[in-house]
mmCIF file of C-alpha atoms in Angstrom:
data_model
loop_
_atom_site.group_PDB
_atom_site.id
_atom_site.type_symbol
_atom_site.label_atom_id
_atom_site.label_comp_id
_atom_site.label_asym_id
_atom_site.label_seq_id
_atom_site.Cartn_x
_atom_site.Cartn_y
_atom_site.Cartn_z
ATOM 1 C CA MET A 1 10.965 20.697 10.146
ATOM 2 C CA GLN A 2 9.989 19.493 6.664
ATOM 3 C CA ASN A 3 7.244 17.224 8.070
ATOM 4 C CA GLN A 4 5.803 20.164 10.001
ATOM 5 C CA GLN A 5 5.746 22.281 6.838
ATOM 6 C CA GLU A 6 4.050 19.459 4.908
ATOM 7 C CA GLU A 7 1.429 19.041 7.660
ATOM 8 C CA GLU A 8 0.712 22.798 7.616
ATOM 9 C CA LYS A 9 0.356 22.699 3.823
ATOM 10 C CA ILE A 10 -2.102 19.785 4.044
ATOM 11 C CA LYS A 11 -4.081 21.526 6.815
ATOM 12 C CA ARG A 12 -4.336 24.690 4.679
ATOM 13 C CA TYR A 13 -5.482 22.564 1.730
ATOM 14 C CA ASN A 14 -8.089 20.758 3.843
ATOM 15 C CA ASN A 15 -9.311 24.037 5.398
ATOM 16 C CA ASN A 16 -9.715 25.577 1.929
ATOM 17 C CA ASN A 17 -11.690 22.502 0.855
ATOM 18 C CA LYS A 18 -13.950 22.846 3.920
ATOM 19 C CA ASP A 19 -14.879 26.377 2.792
ATOM 20 C CA ASP A 20 -15.559 25.047 -0.727
ATOM 21 C CA GLU A 21 -17.653 22.193 0.722
ATOM 22 C CA LYS A 22 -19.849 24.613 2.672
ATOM 23 C CA ALA A 23 -20.525 26.637 -0.464
ATOM 24 C CA GLU A 24 -21.193 23.546 -2.618
ATOM 25 C CA ASP A 25 -23.338 21.740 -0.046
ATOM 26 C CA GLU A 26 -25.874 24.525 0.542
ATOM 27 C CA GLY A 27 -29.231 23.133 -0.581
ATOM 28 C CA HIS A 28 -27.813 19.653 -1.278
ATOM 29 C CA ASP A 29 -27.925 16.428 0.729
ATOM 30 C CA LYS A 30 -24.479 15.836 2.161
ATOM 31 C CA GLU A 31 -22.906 12.397 2.451
ATOM 32 C CA THR A 32 -20.801 12.162 5.567
ATOM 33 C CA ALA A 33 -17.339 10.778 5.084
ATOM 34 C CA ALA A 34 -16.016 8.156 7.473
ATOM 35 C CA PRO A 35 -13.510 9.518 10.006
ATOM 36 C CA LEU A 36 -10.630 7.607 8.408
ATOM 37 C CA LEU A 37 -6.995 8.678 8.153
ATOM 38 C CA ALA A 38 -5.277 6.171 5.868
ATOM 39 C CA LEU A 39 -4.818 2.502 5.019
ATOM 40 C CA ASN A 40 -3.204 0.808 8.019
ATOM 41 C CA HIS A 41 -2.382 -2.712 6.831
ATOM 42 C CA VAL A 42 -3.178 -5.505 4.423
ATOM 43 C CA SER A 43 -3.534 -9.006 5.853
ATOM 44 C CA ARG A 44 -2.347 -12.060 3.908
ATOM 45 C CA LEU A 45 -2.814 -15.736 4.664
ATOM 46 C CA CYS A 46 0.266 -17.784 3.856
ATOM 47 C CA ARG A 47 1.425 -21.380 3.560
ATOM 48 C CA ASN A 48 4.790 -20.588 5.148
ATOM 49 C CA VAL A 49 5.284 -17.402 7.179
ATOM 50 C CA LYS A 50 9.099 -17.505 6.860
ATOM 51 C CA GLU A 51 8.945 -17.729 3.037
ATOM 52 C CA SER A 52 6.476 -14.848 2.945
ATOM 53 C CA ILE A 53 8.667 -12.709 5.238
ATOM 54 C CA GLU A 54 11.601 -13.339 2.898
ATOM 55 C CA PHE A 55 9.539 -12.319 -0.144
ATOM 56 C CA TYR A 56 8.118 -9.115 1.334
ATOM 57 C CA THR A 57 11.470 -8.034 2.818
ATOM 58 C CA LYS A 58 13.780 -8.926 -0.082
ATOM 59 C CA VAL A 59 11.496 -8.128 -3.021
ATOM 60 C CA LEU A 60 9.470 -5.220 -1.658
ATOM 61 C CA GLY A 61 11.683 -3.818 1.117
ATOM 62 C CA PHE A 62 9.337 -4.304 4.065
ATOM 63 C CA VAL A 63 10.782 -4.466 7.581
ATOM 64 C CA PRO A 64 9.670 -7.019 10.213
ATOM 65 C CA ILE A 65 8.255 -5.299 13.291
ATOM 66 C CA GLU A 66 7.231 -6.551 16.724
ATOM 67 C CA ARG A 67 3.819 -8.150 16.932
ATOM 68 C CA PRO A 68 1.716 -8.121 20.119
ATOM 69 C CA GLN A 69 2.428 -11.270 22.127
ATOM 70 C CA VAL A 70 -1.283 -11.637 22.869
ATOM 71 C CA LEU A 71 -1.692 -12.943 19.303
ATOM 72 C CA ASP A 72 -1.394 -16.673 19.926
ATOM 73 C CA PHE A 73 -1.254 -17.851 16.313
ATOM 74 C CA GLU A 74 1.705 -18.022 13.943
ATOM 75 C CA GLY A 75 2.258 -14.886 11.936
ATOM 76 C CA ALA A 76 4.391 -11.810 11.392
ATOM 77 C CA TRP A 77 3.960 -8.076 10.979
ATOM 78 C CA LEU A 78 5.913 -6.070 8.423
ATOM 79 C CA PHE A 79 5.936 -2.315 7.820
ATOM 80 C CA ASN A 80 7.234 0.231 5.334
ATOM 81 C CA TYR A 81 6.006 3.022 3.055
ATOM 82 C CA GLY A 82 3.379 4.017 5.628
ATOM 83 C CA VAL A 83 1.525 0.694 5.451
ATOM 84 C CA GLY A 84 1.737 -2.671 7.202
ATOM 85 C CA ILE A 85 1.457 -6.228 5.942
ATOM 86 C CA HIS A 86 0.200 -8.790 8.432
ATOM 87 C CA LEU A 87 1.077 -12.381 7.570
ATOM 88 C CA VAL A 88 -1.025 -15.174 9.061
ATOM 89 C CA GLN A 89 -0.109 -18.849 8.844
ATOM 90 C CA SER A 90 -2.916 -20.857 7.205
ATOM 91 C CA ASN A 91 -3.330 -24.600 7.389
ATOM 92 C CA HIS A 92 -6.315 -24.473 5.046
ATOM 93 C CA GLU A 93 -5.257 -24.739 1.399
ATOM 94 C CA ASP A 94 -8.800 -23.850 0.245
ATOM 95 C CA ARG A 95 -8.399 -20.341 1.752
ATOM 96 C CA LEU A 96 -5.410 -19.541 -0.487
ATOM 97 C CA PRO A 97 -5.456 -18.646 -4.207
ATOM 98 C CA SER A 98 -6.256 -21.739 -6.267
ATOM 99 C CA ASP A 99 -3.957 -20.891 -9.213
ATOM 100 C CA PRO A 100 -0.834 -19.207 -7.790
ATOM 101 C CA GLN A 101 0.929 -19.085 -11.183
ATOM 102 C CA HIS A 102 -1.844 -17.355 -13.188
ATOM 103 C CA LEU A 103 -1.255 -13.608 -13.650
ATOM 104 C CA ASP A 104 -4.389 -11.613 -14.454
ATOM 105 C CA PRO A 105 -4.027 -7.831 -13.972
ATOM 106 C CA GLN A 106 -7.794 -7.594 -13.469
ATOM 107 C CA ASP A 107 -7.682 -9.943 -10.483
ATOM 108 C CA ASN A 108 -7.557 -8.799 -6.834
ATOM 109 C CA HIS A 109 -4.207 -7.249 -5.953
ATOM 110 C CA ILE A 110 -2.415 -4.685 -3.822
ATOM 111 C CA SER A 111 -0.519 -1.949 -5.631
ATOM 112 C CA PHE A 112 2.567 0.044 -4.665
ATOM 113 C CA GLN A 113 3.783 3.329 -6.115
ATOM 114 C CA CYS A 114 7.287 3.053 -7.543
ATOM 115 C CA GLU A 115 9.852 5.772 -8.162
ATOM 116 C CA ASP A 116 11.991 3.708 -10.601
ATOM 117 C CA MET A 117 10.118 1.139 -12.699
ATOM 118 C CA GLU A 118 13.233 0.034 -14.616
ATOM 119 C CA GLU A 119 15.070 -0.747 -11.378
ATOM 120 C CA MET A 120 12.096 -2.712 -10.058
ATOM 121 C CA GLU A 121 11.856 -4.743 -13.275
ATOM 122 C CA ARG A 122 15.605 -5.444 -13.098
ATOM 123 C CA LYS A 123 15.174 -6.674 -9.530
ATOM 124 C CA LEU A 124 12.337 -9.028 -10.502
ATOM 125 C CA LYS A 125 14.473 -10.458 -13.330
ATOM 126 C CA GLU A 126 17.480 -10.955 -11.039
ATOM 127 C CA MET A 127 15.286 -12.774 -8.496
ATOM 128 C CA ASN A 128 13.694 -14.941 -11.228
ATOM 129 C CA ILE A 129 10.196 -13.746 -10.358
ATOM 130 C CA LYS A 130 7.654 -14.269 -13.134
ATOM 131 C CA TYR A 131 5.893 -11.011 -13.948
ATOM 132 C CA LYS A 132 3.612 -9.380 -16.489
ATOM 133 C CA LYS A 133 4.466 -5.916 -17.777
ATOM 134 C CA GLY A 134 2.045 -3.424 -19.227
ATOM 135 C CA THR A 135 1.736 0.226 -20.146
ATOM 136 C CA LEU A 136 -1.550 2.092 -20.254
ATOM 137 C CA GLU A 137 -1.793 5.316 -22.186
ATOM 138 C CA THR A 138 -4.626 7.729 -21.442
ATOM 139 C CA GLU A 139 -6.430 9.889 -23.997
ATOM 140 C CA GLU A 140 -4.204 12.782 -22.864
ATOM 141 C CA GLY A 141 -1.075 10.759 -23.646
ATOM 142 C CA ILE A 142 -0.159 10.014 -20.024
ATOM 143 C CA ALA A 143 1.672 6.671 -19.718
ATOM 144 C CA ILE A 144 1.194 4.402 -16.706
ATOM 145 C CA ASP A 145 3.716 1.559 -16.360
ATOM 146 C CA GLN A 146 2.689 -1.559 -14.445
ATOM 147 C CA LEU A 147 4.384 -4.750 -13.258
ATOM 148 C CA PHE A 148 2.248 -7.620 -11.939
ATOM 149 C CA PHE A 149 3.605 -10.628 -10.040
ATOM 150 C CA LYS A 150 2.596 -12.935 -7.227
ATOM 151 C CA ASP A 151 3.817 -13.549 -3.707
ATOM 152 C CA PRO A 152 4.717 -17.133 -2.685
ATOM 153 C CA ASP A 153 1.069 -17.885 -1.895
ATOM 154 C CA GLY A 154 -0.358 -16.598 -5.150
ATOM 155 C CA PHE A 155 -1.595 -13.174 -4.004
ATOM 156 C CA MET A 156 -0.973 -10.636 -6.759
ATOM 157 C CA VAL A 157 1.125 -7.509 -6.323
ATOM 158 C CA GLU A 158 1.249 -4.541 -8.695
ATOM 159 C CA ILE A 159 4.079 -2.037 -8.941
ATOM 160 C CA CYS A 160 3.189 1.112 -10.869
ATOM 161 C CA ASN A 161 3.849 4.761 -11.479
ATOM 162 C CA CYS A 162 0.156 5.596 -11.158
ATOM 163 C CA GLU A 163 1.016 8.992 -9.655
ATOM 164 C CA ASN A 164 1.255 10.145 -13.282
ATOM 165 C CA LEU A 165 -2.570 10.257 -13.268
ATOM 166 C CA LYS A 166 -4.505 13.118 -11.739
ATOM 167 C CA LEU A 167 -7.154 12.188 -9.184
ATOM 168 C CA VAL A 168 -10.392 13.523 -10.641
ATOM 169 C CA PRO A 169 -13.524 12.907 -8.555
ATOM 170 C CA THR A 170 -16.558 11.904 -10.603
ATOM 171 C CA ASP A 171 -20.028 12.734 -9.266
ATOM 172 C CA SER A 172 -19.504 11.936 -5.595
ATOM 173 C CA PRO A 173 -20.325 14.805 -3.248
ATOM 174 C CA GLY A 174 -17.521 13.708 -0.912
ATOM 175 C CA LYS A 175 -14.066 15.229 -0.860
ATOM 176 C CA ILE A 176 -10.775 13.432 -1.242
ATOM 177 C CA LYS A 177 -8.784 13.530 1.990
ATOM 178 C CA LEU A 178 -5.028 13.713 1.671
ATOM 179 C CA PRO A 179 -3.220 11.540 4.217
ATOM 180 C CA MET A 180 -1.283 13.171 6.994
ATOM 181 C CA ASP A 181 1.838 11.649 8.495
ATOM 182 C CA ARG A 182 0.121 11.375 11.876
ATOM 183 C CA HIS A 183 -1.361 7.993 10.954
ATOM 184 C CA THR A 184 2.111 6.491 10.789
ATOM 185 C CA PRO A 185 2.944 4.922 14.154
ATOM 186 C CA PRO A 186 5.984 6.183 16.031
ATOM 187 C CA VAL A 187 9.140 4.271 15.176
ATOM 188 C CA GLU A 188 11.520 3.180 17.917
ATOM 189 C CA THR A 189 14.970 3.605 16.369
ATOM 190 C CA ASN A 190 17.412 3.008 19.227
ATOM 191 C CA ARG A 191 16.121 -0.345 20.444
ATOM 192 C CA ASN A 192 18.401 -2.522 18.282
ATOM 193 C CA ASN A 193 21.360 -0.225 18.883
ATOM 194 C CA ASP A 194 20.903 -0.513 22.667
ATOM 195 C CA ALA A 195 20.722 -4.308 22.432
ATOM 196 C CA ALA A 196 24.011 -4.398 20.512
ATOM 197 C CA ASP A 197 25.893 -2.498 23.241
#
């Protein structure tokens, strides 16, 4: 019931924006947005798939999911928080980060929203994961807390409370699309329970 109410709210929001777009776009060139729904997955090469599965499940709470058998190379698929992580075994060291210990917040990374930054920092300490902590404060006094650390292969991960910031479009004529839950694949919940019987 709650999901249906949220979907209706998002549809109303998007419909209101369509009316605004028509009014704003009269007499202006319109950029067409891509027909995208949401981020589906991030793919990561890894030295050892099992070690990477352990990291992403124990540190970040991802869940291993079935992977199509047609994929004839070593790897794993994980899913949670509406996004997937696809791990691919690499036998080419030159395709992995060259300095897996160096933490530079301005380097390439994936970022996850966090509801409890103190708990996440405590978890990193307990697991002896090296991290870099920072707080950004905007001109309006809004604080953004960030934790940066690396996965076993040297790919950087950020944990933040970036939802504290408003999304303010600059001079793009496009509109921000809010994700709808329909992009999340259906989850089969009884499969493991049936196997246990």
